[in-house]
mmCIF file of C-alpha atoms in Angstrom:
data_model
loop_
_atom_site.group_PDB
_atom_site.id
_atom_site.type_symbol
_atom_site.label_atom_id
_atom_site.label_comp_id
_atom_site.label_asym_id
_atom_site.label_seq_id
_atom_site.Cartn_x
_atom_site.Cartn_y
_atom_site.Cartn_z
ATOM 1 C CA MET A 1214 6.984 19.972 -4.536
ATOM 2 C CA ILE A 1215 5.242 16.245 -4.402
ATOM 3 C CA ASN A 1216 4.846 16.298 -0.339
ATOM 4 C CA ASN A 1217 3.118 18.795 0.190
ATOM 5 C CA LYS A 1218 -0.144 17.530 -1.438
ATOM 6 C CA VAL A 1219 0.337 14.013 -0.550
ATOM 7 C CA LEU A 1220 -0.482 11.817 2.404
ATOM 8 C CA ALA A 1221 0.321 8.625 2.868
ATOM 9 C CA ILE A 1222 -1.881 5.681 4.916
ATOM 10 C CA ILE A 1223 0.466 2.349 5.287
ATOM 11 C CA LEU A 1224 -2.280 -0.037 5.875
ATOM 12 C CA GLY A 1225 -0.585 -2.682 9.128
ATOM 13 C CA GLY A 1226 -2.838 -4.977 8.518
ATOM 14 C CA GLY A 1227 -5.243 -7.412 10.596
ATOM 15 C CA GLN A 1228 -3.440 -10.077 13.432
ATOM 16 C CA GLY A 1229 -1.663 -11.649 10.426
ATOM 17 C CA SER A 1230 -3.001 -15.117 10.973
ATOM 18 C CA ARG A 1231 -1.573 -16.162 7.113
ATOM 19 C CA LEU A 1232 2.286 -15.373 8.681
ATOM 20 C CA TYR A 1233 2.088 -16.857 12.611
ATOM 21 C CA PRO A 1234 3.729 -17.565 14.414
ATOM 22 C CA LEU A 1235 5.951 -14.381 13.131
ATOM 23 C CA THR A 1236 2.701 -12.392 13.874
ATOM 24 C CA GLU A 1237 2.107 -14.213 17.775
ATOM 25 C CA THR A 1238 3.938 -11.065 19.384
ATOM 26 C CA ARG A 1239 4.293 -8.303 16.459
ATOM 27 C CA SER A 1240 2.611 -7.226 14.219
ATOM 28 C CA LYS A 1241 2.370 -7.784 10.471
ATOM 29 C CA PRO A 1242 4.718 -4.059 9.611
ATOM 30 C CA ALA A 1243 7.410 -5.220 11.596
ATOM 31 C CA VAL A 1244 8.079 -8.522 11.399
ATOM 32 C CA PRO A 1245 11.674 -8.744 10.170
ATOM 33 C CA ILE A 1246 13.283 -9.682 6.772
ATOM 34 C CA ALA A 1247 16.107 -9.622 4.818
ATOM 35 C CA GLY A 1248 18.197 -9.784 7.844
ATOM 36 C CA LYS A 1249 18.068 -5.864 9.141
ATOM 37 C CA TYR A 1250 14.844 -4.285 7.622
ATOM 38 C CA ARG A 1251 11.497 -4.311 9.643
ATOM 39 C CA LEU A 1252 8.139 -4.849 6.265
ATOM 40 C CA VAL A 1253 6.916 -1.113 7.383
ATOM 41 C CA ASP A 1254 10.301 -0.014 5.649
ATOM 42 C CA ILE A 1255 9.770 -1.176 2.130
ATOM 43 C CA PRO A 1256 6.378 1.538 1.832
ATOM 44 C CA ILE A 1257 8.505 4.263 4.205
ATOM 45 C CA SER A 1258 11.258 3.623 2.178
ATOM 46 C CA ASN A 1259 9.107 4.436 -1.617
ATOM 47 C CA CYS A 1260 7.300 7.411 0.210
ATOM 48 C CA ILE A 1261 10.684 9.293 1.479
ATOM 49 C CA ASN A 1262 12.421 7.497 -2.108
ATOM 50 C CA SER A 1263 9.200 9.363 -4.269
ATOM 51 C CA ASP A 1264 9.902 13.198 -2.106
ATOM 52 C CA ILE A 1265 6.272 12.047 0.292
ATOM 53 C CA LYS A 1266 7.572 12.864 4.132
ATOM 54 C CA ARG A 1267 3.735 12.880 5.752
ATOM 55 C CA MET A 1268 3.073 9.165 6.168
ATOM 56 C CA TYR A 1269 0.624 7.665 8.668
ATOM 57 C CA VAL A 1270 0.844 3.745 9.965
ATOM 58 C CA LEU A 1271 -2.062 2.433 10.872
ATOM 59 C CA THR A 1272 -2.452 -1.048 12.778
ATOM 60 C CA GLN A 1273 -4.136 -2.604 15.277
ATOM 61 C CA PHE A 1274 -2.497 -5.782 16.512
ATOM 62 C CA ASN A 1275 0.609 -6.530 18.788
ATOM 63 C CA SER A 1276 1.677 -2.567 17.808
ATOM 64 C CA ALA A 1277 4.573 -2.304 20.776
ATOM 65 C CA SER A 1278 7.937 -2.650 18.585
ATOM 66 C CA LEU A 1279 6.372 -1.006 15.747
ATOM 67 C CA ASN A 1280 5.825 1.562 17.585
ATOM 68 C CA ARG A 1281 9.240 1.583 19.074
ATOM 69 C CA HIS A 1282 10.909 0.585 15.197
ATOM 70 C CA ILE A 1283 9.574 3.727 14.277
ATOM 71 C CA LYS A 1284 9.951 6.124 16.967
ATOM 72 C CA ASN A 1285 13.462 4.706 16.970
ATOM 73 C CA THR A 1286 13.747 5.151 13.328
ATOM 74 C CA TYR A 1287 12.534 8.001 11.605
ATOM 75 C CA HIS A 1288 13.910 11.084 12.998
ATOM 76 C CA PHE A 1289 13.002 14.410 10.317
ATOM 77 C CA SER A 1290 14.089 17.894 11.026
ATOM 78 C CA PHE A 1291 12.508 19.781 13.696
ATOM 79 C CA PHE A 1292 11.508 22.721 10.127
ATOM 80 C CA SER A 1293 10.265 19.768 8.779
ATOM 81 C CA SER A 1294 6.428 18.967 8.496
ATOM 82 C CA ALA A 1295 8.076 15.231 8.036
ATOM 83 C CA PHE A 1296 5.976 11.929 10.183
ATOM 84 C CA VAL A 1297 5.386 8.744 10.325
ATOM 85 C CA ASP A 1298 3.610 8.882 13.150
ATOM 86 C CA VAL A 1299 1.569 5.113 13.901
ATOM 87 C CA LEU A 1300 -1.763 4.878 14.686
ATOM 88 C CA ALA A 1301 -3.593 2.061 16.259
ATOM 89 C CA ALA A 1302 -6.823 1.086 16.918
ATOM 90 C CA GLU A 1303 -8.641 3.110 19.770
ATOM 91 C CA GLN A 1304 -12.081 3.509 21.302
ATOM 92 C CA THR A 1305 -13.939 7.045 20.782
ATOM 93 C CA PRO A 1306 -17.302 8.325 21.542
ATOM 94 C CA GLY A 1307 -18.589 7.275 17.893
ATOM 95 C CA ASN A 1308 -16.867 4.123 17.810
ATOM 96 C CA LYS A 1309 -16.245 0.632 19.916
ATOM 97 C CA GLY A 1310 -15.374 -1.401 17.913
ATOM 98 C CA TRP A 1311 -11.472 -2.807 16.198
ATOM 99 C CA PHE A 1312 -10.811 -1.563 13.267
ATOM 100 C CA GLN A 1313 -13.389 -4.110 10.216
ATOM 101 C CA GLY A 1314 -11.462 -3.915 7.182
ATOM 102 C CA THR A 1315 -9.000 -1.747 4.668
ATOM 103 C CA ALA A 1316 -11.560 1.280 4.712
ATOM 104 C CA ASP A 1317 -13.206 0.928 7.647
ATOM 105 C CA ALA A 1318 -9.449 1.465 9.139
ATOM 106 C CA VAL A 1319 -9.086 4.804 7.105
ATOM 107 C CA ARG A 1320 -12.752 5.998 8.014
ATOM 108 C CA GLN A 1321 -11.793 5.572 11.895
ATOM 109 C CA SER A 1322 -8.876 7.717 10.942
ATOM 110 C CA MET A 1323 -9.783 10.404 9.407
ATOM 111 C CA HIS A 1324 -10.143 12.703 12.073
ATOM 112 C CA HIS A 1325 -5.909 13.017 13.029
ATOM 113 C CA PHE A 1326 -5.721 13.070 8.927
ATOM 114 C CA VAL A 1327 -8.179 15.865 8.539
ATOM 115 C CA ARG A 1328 -5.822 17.968 10.393
ATOM 116 C CA HIS A 1329 -3.465 17.847 7.697
ATOM 117 C CA ASP A 1330 -3.531 20.039 4.446
ATOM 118 C CA PHE A 1331 -3.330 17.793 0.932
ATOM 119 C CA ASP A 1332 -4.677 17.648 -2.364
ATOM 120 C CA TYR A 1333 -4.375 13.469 -2.460
ATOM 121 C CA VAL A 1334 -3.999 10.021 -0.117
ATOM 122 C CA LEU A 1335 -1.344 7.090 -1.112
ATOM 123 C CA ILE A 1336 -2.881 4.265 0.826
ATOM 124 C CA LEU A 1337 -0.072 1.249 0.743
ATOM 125 C CA SER A 1338 -0.134 -1.865 2.340
ATOM 126 C CA GLY A 1339 2.105 -2.226 4.879
ATOM 127 C CA ASP A 1340 3.264 -6.445 3.796
ATOM 128 C CA GLN A 1341 4.678 -5.553 -0.101
ATOM 129 C CA LEU A 1342 8.212 -6.087 -1.477
ATOM 130 C CA TYR A 1343 8.950 -3.279 -4.376
ATOM 131 C CA GLN A 1344 10.671 -0.478 -5.404
ATOM 132 C CA MET A 1345 8.731 2.025 -7.036
ATOM 133 C CA ASP A 1346 8.250 5.447 -7.353
ATOM 134 C CA TYR A 1347 4.853 7.223 -6.202
ATOM 135 C CA GLY A 1348 5.414 10.277 -7.957
ATOM 136 C CA ALA A 1349 5.485 9.060 -11.371
ATOM 137 C CA MET A 1350 1.955 7.758 -10.475
ATOM 138 C CA ILE A 1351 0.743 10.979 -8.802
ATOM 139 C CA ASP A 1352 1.814 12.654 -12.115
ATOM 140 C CA ALA A 1353 -0.168 10.308 -13.940
ATOM 141 C CA HIS A 1354 -3.443 10.199 -11.410
ATOM 142 C CA LYS A 1355 -2.814 14.014 -11.639
ATOM 143 C CA LYS A 1356 -2.231 14.471 -16.031
ATOM 144 C CA SER A 1357 -5.438 11.950 -16.436
ATOM 145 C CA LYS A 1358 -7.841 14.741 -13.745
ATOM 146 C CA ALA A 1359 -8.683 10.869 -12.739
ATOM 147 C CA LYS A 1360 -10.641 10.630 -9.673
ATOM 148 C CA ILE A 1361 -9.249 7.374 -8.590
ATOM 149 C CA SER A 1362 -5.665 5.466 -9.309
ATOM 150 C CA ILE A 1363 -5.124 2.117 -8.919
ATOM 151 C CA ALA A 1364 -1.475 0.454 -9.074
ATOM 152 C CA THR A 1365 -1.689 -2.691 -11.063
ATOM 153 C CA ILE A 1366 0.985 -5.005 -12.381
ATOM 154 C CA PRO A 1367 0.482 -7.687 -15.070
ATOM 155 C CA VAL A 1368 -0.009 -11.283 -13.903
ATOM 156 C CA ASN A 1369 -0.746 -15.304 -15.462
ATOM 157 C CA ALA A 1370 -3.244 -16.974 -15.203
ATOM 158 C CA LYS A 1371 -2.118 -18.932 -12.790
ATOM 159 C CA ASP A 1372 -2.137 -15.933 -9.947
ATOM 160 C CA ALA A 1373 -4.719 -14.139 -11.824
ATOM 161 C CA THR A 1374 -7.269 -16.259 -9.721
ATOM 162 C CA SER A 1375 -5.790 -14.484 -6.387
ATOM 163 C CA PHE A 1376 -6.755 -11.382 -7.542
ATOM 164 C CA GLY A 1377 -8.696 -8.126 -8.469
ATOM 165 C CA ILE A 1378 -8.486 -8.569 -12.003
ATOM 166 C CA LEU A 1379 -9.794 -4.464 -14.298
ATOM 167 C CA LYS A 1380 -9.519 -4.080 -17.689
ATOM 168 C CA SER A 1381 -8.966 -0.674 -19.546
ATOM 169 C CA ASP A 1382 -9.514 1.891 -22.420
ATOM 170 C CA ASP A 1383 -6.745 2.802 -24.713
ATOM 171 C CA LYS A 1384 -6.107 5.798 -22.116
ATOM 172 C CA ASN A 1385 -5.650 3.439 -19.048
ATOM 173 C CA VAL A 1386 -9.231 4.569 -18.016
ATOM 174 C CA ILE A 1387 -10.224 1.537 -16.106
ATOM 175 C CA THR A 1388 -13.531 0.188 -17.607
ATOM 176 C CA SER A 1389 -14.891 -3.508 -15.021
ATOM 177 C CA PHE A 1390 -13.036 -5.362 -12.353
ATOM 178 C CA ILE A 1391 -13.670 -8.141 -11.064
ATOM 179 C CA GLU A 1392 -12.501 -10.185 -7.425
ATOM 180 C CA LYS A 1393 -10.388 -12.991 -7.365
ATOM 181 C CA PRO A 1394 -12.432 -14.712 -10.536
ATOM 182 C CA ASP A 1395 -12.846 -18.452 -11.520
ATOM 183 C CA SER A 1396 -10.405 -19.792 -14.324
ATOM 184 C CA SER A 1397 -13.584 -20.065 -16.628
ATOM 185 C CA LEU A 1398 -14.247 -16.088 -16.917
ATOM 186 C CA LEU A 1399 -10.379 -15.373 -17.541
ATOM 187 C CA PRO A 1400 -10.828 -15.287 -21.326
ATOM 188 C CA ASP A 1401 -12.289 -12.058 -21.051
ATOM 189 C CA TRP A 1402 -10.425 -9.928 -18.347
ATOM 190 C CA THR A 1403 -7.155 -10.524 -21.122
ATOM 191 C CA SER A 1404 -5.029 -6.321 -21.275
ATOM 192 C CA ASP A 1405 -3.431 -5.354 -22.950
ATOM 193 C CA VAL A 1406 0.376 -5.308 -21.620
ATOM 194 C CA SER A 1407 4.004 -5.075 -22.589
ATOM 195 C CA ASP A 1408 5.764 -7.779 -25.391
ATOM 196 C CA ASP A 1409 8.046 -8.522 -22.395
ATOM 197 C CA MET A 1410 4.903 -8.858 -20.361
ATOM 198 C CA LYS A 1411 2.922 -11.013 -22.874
ATOM 199 C CA SER A 1412 6.081 -13.402 -23.551
ATOM 200 C CA GLN A 1413 6.041 -14.073 -20.205
ATOM 201 C CA GLY A 1414 2.183 -14.703 -20.476
ATOM 202 C CA ARG A 1415 1.781 -12.144 -17.591
ATOM 203 C CA ASN A 1416 -2.082 -10.451 -19.726
ATOM 204 C CA TYR A 1417 -3.647 -9.656 -16.746
ATOM 205 C CA LEU A 1418 -4.362 -6.584 -15.358
ATOM 206 C CA ALA A 1419 -3.826 -7.289 -11.186
ATOM 207 C CA SER A 1420 -4.839 -5.038 -8.241
ATOM 208 C CA MET A 1421 -1.370 -4.459 -6.029
ATOM 209 C CA GLY A 1422 -4.165 -2.804 -3.766
ATOM 210 C CA ILE A 1423 -1.725 0.423 -4.018
ATOM 211 C CA TYR A 1424 -4.403 3.440 -4.587
ATOM 212 C CA ILE A 1425 -4.641 7.171 -4.691
ATOM 213 C CA PHE A 1426 -8.049 9.561 -3.530
ATOM 214 C CA ASN A 1427 -7.699 12.538 -3.989
ATOM 215 C CA ARG A 1428 -9.024 13.916 -0.715
ATOM 216 C CA ASP A 1429 -12.541 15.543 -1.238
ATOM 217 C CA LEU A 1430 -13.711 12.318 -3.014
ATOM 218 C CA LEU A 1431 -12.298 9.583 0.307
ATOM 219 C CA ILE A 1432 -13.682 11.952 2.512
ATOM 220 C CA ASP A 1433 -17.332 11.885 0.980
ATOM 221 C CA LEU A 1434 -16.796 8.181 0.398
ATOM 222 C CA MET A 1435 -15.437 7.384 4.115
ATOM 223 C CA LYS A 1436 -19.148 8.733 4.869
ATOM 224 C CA ASP A 1437 -21.532 5.465 4.212
ATOM 225 C CA GLU A 1438 -20.080 3.525 7.049
ATOM 226 C CA SER A 1439 -21.781 0.452 4.909
ATOM 227 C CA THR A 1440 -18.112 -0.252 3.334
ATOM 228 C CA ILE A 1441 -15.248 -1.381 4.785
ATOM 229 C CA ASP A 1442 -12.659 -2.706 2.326
ATOM 230 C CA PHE A 1443 -11.139 -1.326 -0.798
ATOM 231 C CA GLY A 1444 -10.754 -3.690 -2.452
ATOM 232 C CA LYS A 1445 -14.014 -5.582 -2.282
ATOM 233 C CA GLU A 1446 -16.076 -2.460 -2.264
ATOM 234 C CA ILE A 1447 -14.904 0.874 -2.238
ATOM 235 C CA ILE A 1448 -13.471 0.411 -5.880
ATOM 236 C CA PRO A 1449 -15.890 -1.745 -7.629
ATOM 237 C CA GLN A 1450 -18.654 0.331 -6.412
ATOM 238 C CA ASN A 1451 -16.687 4.152 -7.641
ATOM 239 C CA ILE A 1452 -15.136 3.143 -10.894
ATOM 240 C CA ASP A 1453 -18.059 3.760 -12.883
ATOM 241 C CA LYS A 1454 -18.683 6.186 -11.179
ATOM 242 C CA HIS A 1455 -15.912 8.833 -10.286
ATOM 243 C CA LYS A 1456 -12.772 8.814 -13.335
ATOM 244 C CA THR A 1457 -10.326 5.793 -12.923
ATOM 245 C CA LEU A 1458 -6.758 4.988 -13.719
ATOM 246 C CA SER A 1459 -4.901 2.600 -13.983
ATOM 247 C CA TYR A 1460 -1.153 2.937 -13.575
ATOM 248 C CA GLN A 1461 0.641 -0.025 -14.544
ATOM 249 C CA TYR A 1462 3.751 -1.351 -13.152
ATOM 250 C CA GLU A 1463 6.005 -3.993 -14.350
ATOM 251 C CA GLY A 1464 8.806 -3.905 -11.635
ATOM 252 C CA TYR A 1465 8.794 -6.304 -9.044
ATOM 253 C CA TRP A 1466 6.721 -7.038 -6.709
ATOM 254 C CA THR A 1467 5.443 -9.552 -4.282
ATOM 255 C CA ASP A 1468 2.469 -9.103 -1.513
ATOM 256 C CA ILE A 1469 4.075 -11.966 1.557
ATOM 257 C CA GLY A 1470 0.756 -13.213 2.983
ATOM 258 C CA ASN A 1471 2.261 -16.448 4.073
ATOM 259 C CA ILE A 1472 5.459 -17.728 5.232
ATOM 260 C CA ASP A 1473 5.665 -19.521 2.237
ATOM 261 C CA SER A 1474 6.004 -15.960 0.217
ATOM 262 C CA PHE A 1475 7.896 -14.306 2.298
ATOM 263 C CA PHE A 1476 10.315 -17.123 2.803
ATOM 264 C CA GLU A 1477 11.193 -17.228 -0.796
ATOM 265 C CA ALA A 1478 10.745 -13.559 -0.886
ATOM 266 C CA ASN A 1479 13.912 -13.377 1.480
ATOM 267 C CA ILE A 1480 15.894 -16.593 0.342
ATOM 268 C CA GLY A 1481 15.304 -14.910 -3.129
ATOM 269 C CA LEU A 1482 17.645 -11.954 -1.912
ATOM 270 C CA THR A 1483 20.985 -14.598 -1.998
ATOM 271 C CA GLN A 1484 20.345 -15.000 -5.579
ATOM 272 C CA ASN A 1485 23.535 -13.137 -8.049
ATOM 273 C CA ILE A 1486 21.324 -10.672 -9.104
ATOM 274 C CA PRO A 1487 18.586 -10.170 -7.028
ATOM 275 C CA ASP A 1488 14.967 -8.973 -8.476
ATOM 276 C CA PHE A 1489 14.330 -6.830 -5.357
ATOM 277 C CA ASP A 1490 17.462 -4.716 -5.341
ATOM 278 C CA LEU A 1491 18.794 -3.562 -1.845
ATOM 279 C CA TYR A 1492 21.964 -2.460 -3.804
ATOM 280 C CA ASP A 1493 20.213 0.686 -5.557
ATOM 281 C CA LYS A 1494 21.376 4.126 -4.675
ATOM 282 C CA THR A 1495 18.369 5.571 -6.073
ATOM 283 C CA LYS A 1496 15.849 3.566 -4.582
ATOM 284 C CA ARG A 1497 17.498 2.973 -0.886
ATOM 285 C CA ILE A 1498 15.810 1.049 1.720
ATOM 286 C CA TYR A 1499 16.278 2.832 5.168
ATOM 287 C CA THR A 1500 16.086 1.502 8.638
ATOM 288 C CA ARG A 1501 17.218 1.828 12.357
ATOM 289 C CA ALA A 1502 20.430 2.589 12.084
ATOM 290 C CA ARG A 1503 22.625 0.569 15.147
ATOM 291 C CA MET A 1504 25.796 0.374 15.781
ATOM 292 C CA LEU A 1505 26.903 -2.128 15.574
ATOM 293 C CA PRO A 1506 30.829 -3.925 14.440
ATOM 294 C CA THR A 1507 31.848 -5.862 11.614
ATOM 295 C CA THR A 1508 30.836 -9.071 11.274
ATOM 296 C CA LYS A 1509 33.138 -12.114 11.827
ATOM 297 C CA ILE A 1510 33.413 -15.273 10.078
ATOM 298 C CA THR A 1511 35.693 -18.326 10.840
ATOM 299 C CA GLY A 1512 36.461 -21.456 8.474
ATOM 300 C CA THR A 1513 33.867 -21.420 7.071
ATOM 301 C CA THR A 1514 32.376 -21.831 2.885
ATOM 302 C CA LEU A 1515 29.538 -19.648 1.712
ATOM 303 C CA ASN A 1516 27.331 -19.581 -0.683
ATOM 304 C CA LYS A 1517 25.257 -17.760 -2.349
ATOM 305 C CA THR A 1518 24.765 -15.790 1.709
ATOM 306 C CA VAL A 1519 23.699 -13.147 2.757
ATOM 307 C CA ILE A 1520 24.959 -12.077 5.880
ATOM 308 C CA ALA A 1521 24.262 -8.816 8.254
ATOM 309 C CA GLU A 1522 25.957 -6.968 10.772
ATOM 310 C CA GLY A 1523 27.766 -7.604 13.704
ATOM 311 C CA CYS A 1524 27.613 -11.593 13.514
ATOM 312 C CA ILE A 1525 29.929 -14.083 15.029
ATOM 313 C CA ILE A 1526 30.044 -16.779 12.778
ATOM 314 C CA SER A 1527 31.801 -19.890 13.013
ATOM 315 C CA ALA A 1528 30.340 -22.535 10.896
ATOM 316 C CA ALA A 1529 31.253 -25.162 7.994
ATOM 317 C CA LYS A 1530 29.142 -24.004 5.488
ATOM 318 C CA ILE A 1531 26.104 -21.466 4.707
ATOM 319 C CA GLU A 1532 24.243 -21.835 1.299
ATOM 320 C CA GLN A 1533 21.570 -19.789 0.242
ATOM 321 C CA SER A 1534 21.234 -18.618 2.783
ATOM 322 C CA VAL A 1535 20.075 -14.156 4.982
ATOM 323 C CA ILE A 1536 21.696 -14.519 8.374
ATOM 324 C CA GLY A 1537 20.452 -11.781 10.519
ATOM 325 C CA ILE A 1538 21.975 -9.743 12.596
ATOM 326 C CA ARG A 1539 24.311 -10.392 15.474
ATOM 327 C CA SER A 1540 24.376 -14.102 15.101
ATOM 328 C CA ARG A 1541 26.169 -16.517 16.511
ATOM 329 C CA ILE A 1542 26.474 -20.054 14.635
ATOM 330 C CA GLY A 1543 28.681 -22.720 16.767
ATOM 331 C CA ASP A 1544 31.761 -24.914 15.278
ATOM 332 C CA GLU A 1545 31.296 -27.542 11.611
ATOM 333 C CA SER A 1546 27.078 -26.305 11.751
ATOM 334 C CA THR A 1547 25.393 -26.782 8.354
ATOM 335 C CA VAL A 1548 22.851 -24.332 7.333
ATOM 336 C CA ILE A 1549 21.369 -23.885 4.023
ATOM 337 C CA ASN A 1550 18.094 -22.431 2.721
ATOM 338 C CA THR A 1551 17.637 -20.688 5.486
ATOM 339 C CA TYR A 1552 16.803 -17.486 7.268
ATOM 340 C CA MET A 1553 17.675 -16.546 10.764
ATOM 341 C CA MET A 1554 16.197 -13.702 11.724
ATOM 342 C CA GLY A 1555 19.092 -12.852 14.547
ATOM 343 C CA SER A 1556 18.972 -11.487 18.037
ATOM 344 C CA ASP A 1557 18.220 -8.286 20.014
ATOM 345 C CA TYR A 1558 20.927 -8.073 21.845
ATOM 346 C CA TYR A 1559 24.310 -9.564 22.768
ATOM 347 C CA GLN A 1560 25.185 -12.128 26.078
ATOM 348 C CA ASN A 1561 28.074 -11.225 27.364
ATOM 349 C CA LEU A 1562 31.002 -13.881 28.282
ATOM 350 C CA ASP A 1563 30.094 -15.412 31.654
ATOM 351 C CA ASP A 1564 26.277 -15.920 30.359
ATOM 352 C CA ILE A 1565 27.914 -17.544 27.496
ATOM 353 C CA ASN A 1566 30.317 -20.070 28.960
ATOM 354 C CA ASN A 1567 28.119 -20.669 31.861
ATOM 355 C CA SER A 1568 25.922 -23.960 31.966
ATOM 356 C CA LYS A 1569 23.189 -23.032 32.949
ATOM 357 C CA ILE A 1570 22.220 -20.883 30.455
ATOM 358 C CA ASN A 1571 21.019 -21.085 27.053
ATOM 359 C CA ASN A 1572 23.837 -19.434 24.290
ATOM 360 C CA LEU A 1573 21.545 -17.417 21.215
ATOM 361 C CA GLY A 1574 21.807 -18.737 18.055
ATOM 362 C CA ILE A 1575 22.807 -21.695 16.651
ATOM 363 C CA GLY A 1576 25.173 -24.478 18.507
ATOM 364 C CA SER A 1577 27.645 -26.396 17.134
ATOM 365 C CA ARG A 1578 28.088 -29.517 14.624
ATOM 366 C CA CYS A 1579 23.930 -28.559 14.173
ATOM 367 C CA PHE A 1580 22.401 -29.140 10.110
ATOM 368 C CA ILE A 1581 20.203 -26.834 9.385
ATOM 369 C CA LYS A 1582 17.911 -26.516 6.615
ATOM 370 C CA ASN A 1583 14.456 -24.694 4.971
ATOM 371 C CA ALA A 1584 14.161 -23.194 8.350
ATOM 372 C CA ILE A 1585 12.947 -19.885 9.661
ATOM 373 C CA LEU A 1586 14.810 -18.785 12.603
ATOM 374 C CA ASP A 1587 12.800 -15.913 14.317
ATOM 375 C CA LYS A 1588 14.226 -13.298 16.977
ATOM 376 C CA ASN A 1589 16.584 -14.796 20.107
ATOM 377 C CA CYS A 1590 16.565 -18.784 19.658
ATOM 378 C CA CYS A 1591 18.458 -20.862 21.435
ATOM 379 C CA ILE A 1592 19.228 -23.558 19.468
ATOM 380 C CA GLY A 1593 21.558 -26.358 21.523
ATOM 381 C CA ASP A 1594 24.328 -28.433 19.418
ATOM 382 C CA ASP A 1595 23.961 -31.532 17.805
ATOM 383 C CA VAL A 1596 20.371 -30.273 16.528
ATOM 384 C CA ARG A 1597 19.063 -30.940 12.679
ATOM 385 C CA ILE A 1598 16.528 -29.239 11.902
ATOM 386 C CA ASN A 1599 15.140 -29.862 7.884
ATOM 387 C CA GLY A 1600 11.839 -28.775 7.412
ATOM 388 C CA GLU A 1601 11.879 -30.164 3.576
ATOM 389 C CA LYS A 1602 8.798 -33.366 3.591
ATOM 390 C CA LEU A 1603 7.371 -32.339 6.570
ATOM 391 C CA ASP A 1604 3.752 -32.735 7.370
ATOM 392 C CA ASP A 1605 2.051 -29.319 8.924
ATOM 393 C CA ALA A 1606 2.217 -29.837 12.041
ATOM 394 C CA GLU A 1607 3.015 -26.867 15.892
ATOM 395 C CA THR A 1608 4.073 -27.313 18.525
ATOM 396 C CA ASP A 1609 4.473 -24.838 21.626
ATOM 397 C CA LEU A 1610 8.638 -24.085 19.959
ATOM 398 C CA TYR A 1611 7.792 -24.630 16.548
ATOM 399 C CA VAL A 1612 5.288 -24.364 13.206
ATOM 400 C CA VAL A 1613 6.322 -26.428 10.586
ATOM 401 C CA LYS A 1614 3.816 -25.042 7.320
ATOM 402 C CA ASP A 1615 4.905 -25.866 4.053
ATOM 403 C CA GLY A 1616 8.316 -27.445 4.015
ATOM 404 C CA ILE A 1617 9.549 -25.128 5.872
ATOM 405 C CA VAL A 1618 10.188 -25.213 9.980
ATOM 406 C CA VAL A 1619 9.618 -21.901 11.524
ATOM 407 C CA ILE A 1620 11.643 -22.111 15.106
ATOM 408 C CA LYS A 1621 9.031 -19.290 17.157
ATOM 409 C CA LYS A 1622 10.654 -16.207 18.462
ATOM 410 C CA GLY A 1623 12.967 -17.015 21.809
ATOM 411 C CA ALA A 1624 12.231 -20.491 21.724
ATOM 412 C CA ILE A 1625 14.819 -22.640 23.311
ATOM 413 C CA ILE A 1626 15.922 -26.317 21.333
ATOM 414 C CA PRO A 1627 17.664 -28.388 23.418
ATOM 415 C CA ASN A 1628 20.917 -30.368 22.365
ATOM 416 C CA GLY A 1629 20.214 -33.667 19.466
ATOM 417 C CA THR A 1630 16.718 -32.131 18.949
ATOM 418 C CA VAL A 1631 15.928 -33.637 15.677
ATOM 419 C CA ILE A 1632 13.369 -31.842 13.975
#
């Protein structure tokens, strides 16, 4: 079985400053997506669906909520070798510092990995949205007798300058690699892709940041402490020394690196046939099982809206929005093009009726558009929020980025506020 030969390492990323303020109190893999999941659920679910059930998640910033989520979610049989463990950066006699990069994170944690019996290491990112069968990639790696494999995706010329771009021969063996090429260099970096990809102008093979290494090679490469990053150093330095395979993937994939891409990925779930399919029973996305009641909706016009469980909604209209768990939305409110993450708990009726206590969720007669409402926000009555034409800004309660207002976790927005 694959899971006896493969160990998966999920990289939690650094401080996640481009996703601020969503990463102000949590690590990037713990950021809530799609109303009920966390980003880390994506690579973990892909592993489980690929029969890979030994996983480490490496993180170093704000890891408490990530630890809690994984502890409460991923339980395997006592008689199984399966596990999902979080490894935070730790000081040891041989190391006094934080993770300096992706390769350095793996190097510092290597003493945990080598205790296990495995032939291949699957290295994944904790902040990407996609559904992929890693088993097929591992089979291709074994069949080609490669030492390293890189998952690649065809991209267009506009996106190519933001990625590591590579070229491969007719056997998919990588022959050259360039990191974030200037647009003037692109004519020399086109690759042979499928007709469907050509028709979309996606002629360049980009690294997805998903790697397979043979165990002995990875252990050997980690001995060189001068290399700290896979994409910028390890991969470019080794494609000429060790057989490196390009495994081409043509499904939906997005790198959730900033607020704009995060917002777009979540709102994209409201389409009739979304690119990221949460309803495919062969590619299930797993998360914490919560015993929540059904959602209750009164007098609301809904259009292209995803609503998680446990909500109480009396809004006038909700359109092209994702409404997260335990959300409350008051009478006559309108919510458009918004991701509301919901709440971690319910208030009791006494608190809701107490005028001195702010109610969780969105109050009455509000208008919310182009916004992300982080967990446990209290939006008062008659509040107007519309990020459409706003310049980037930050206050104690919210941040404006790329025309999106992000209300900070637990923020209290008073009655009548206009943003």
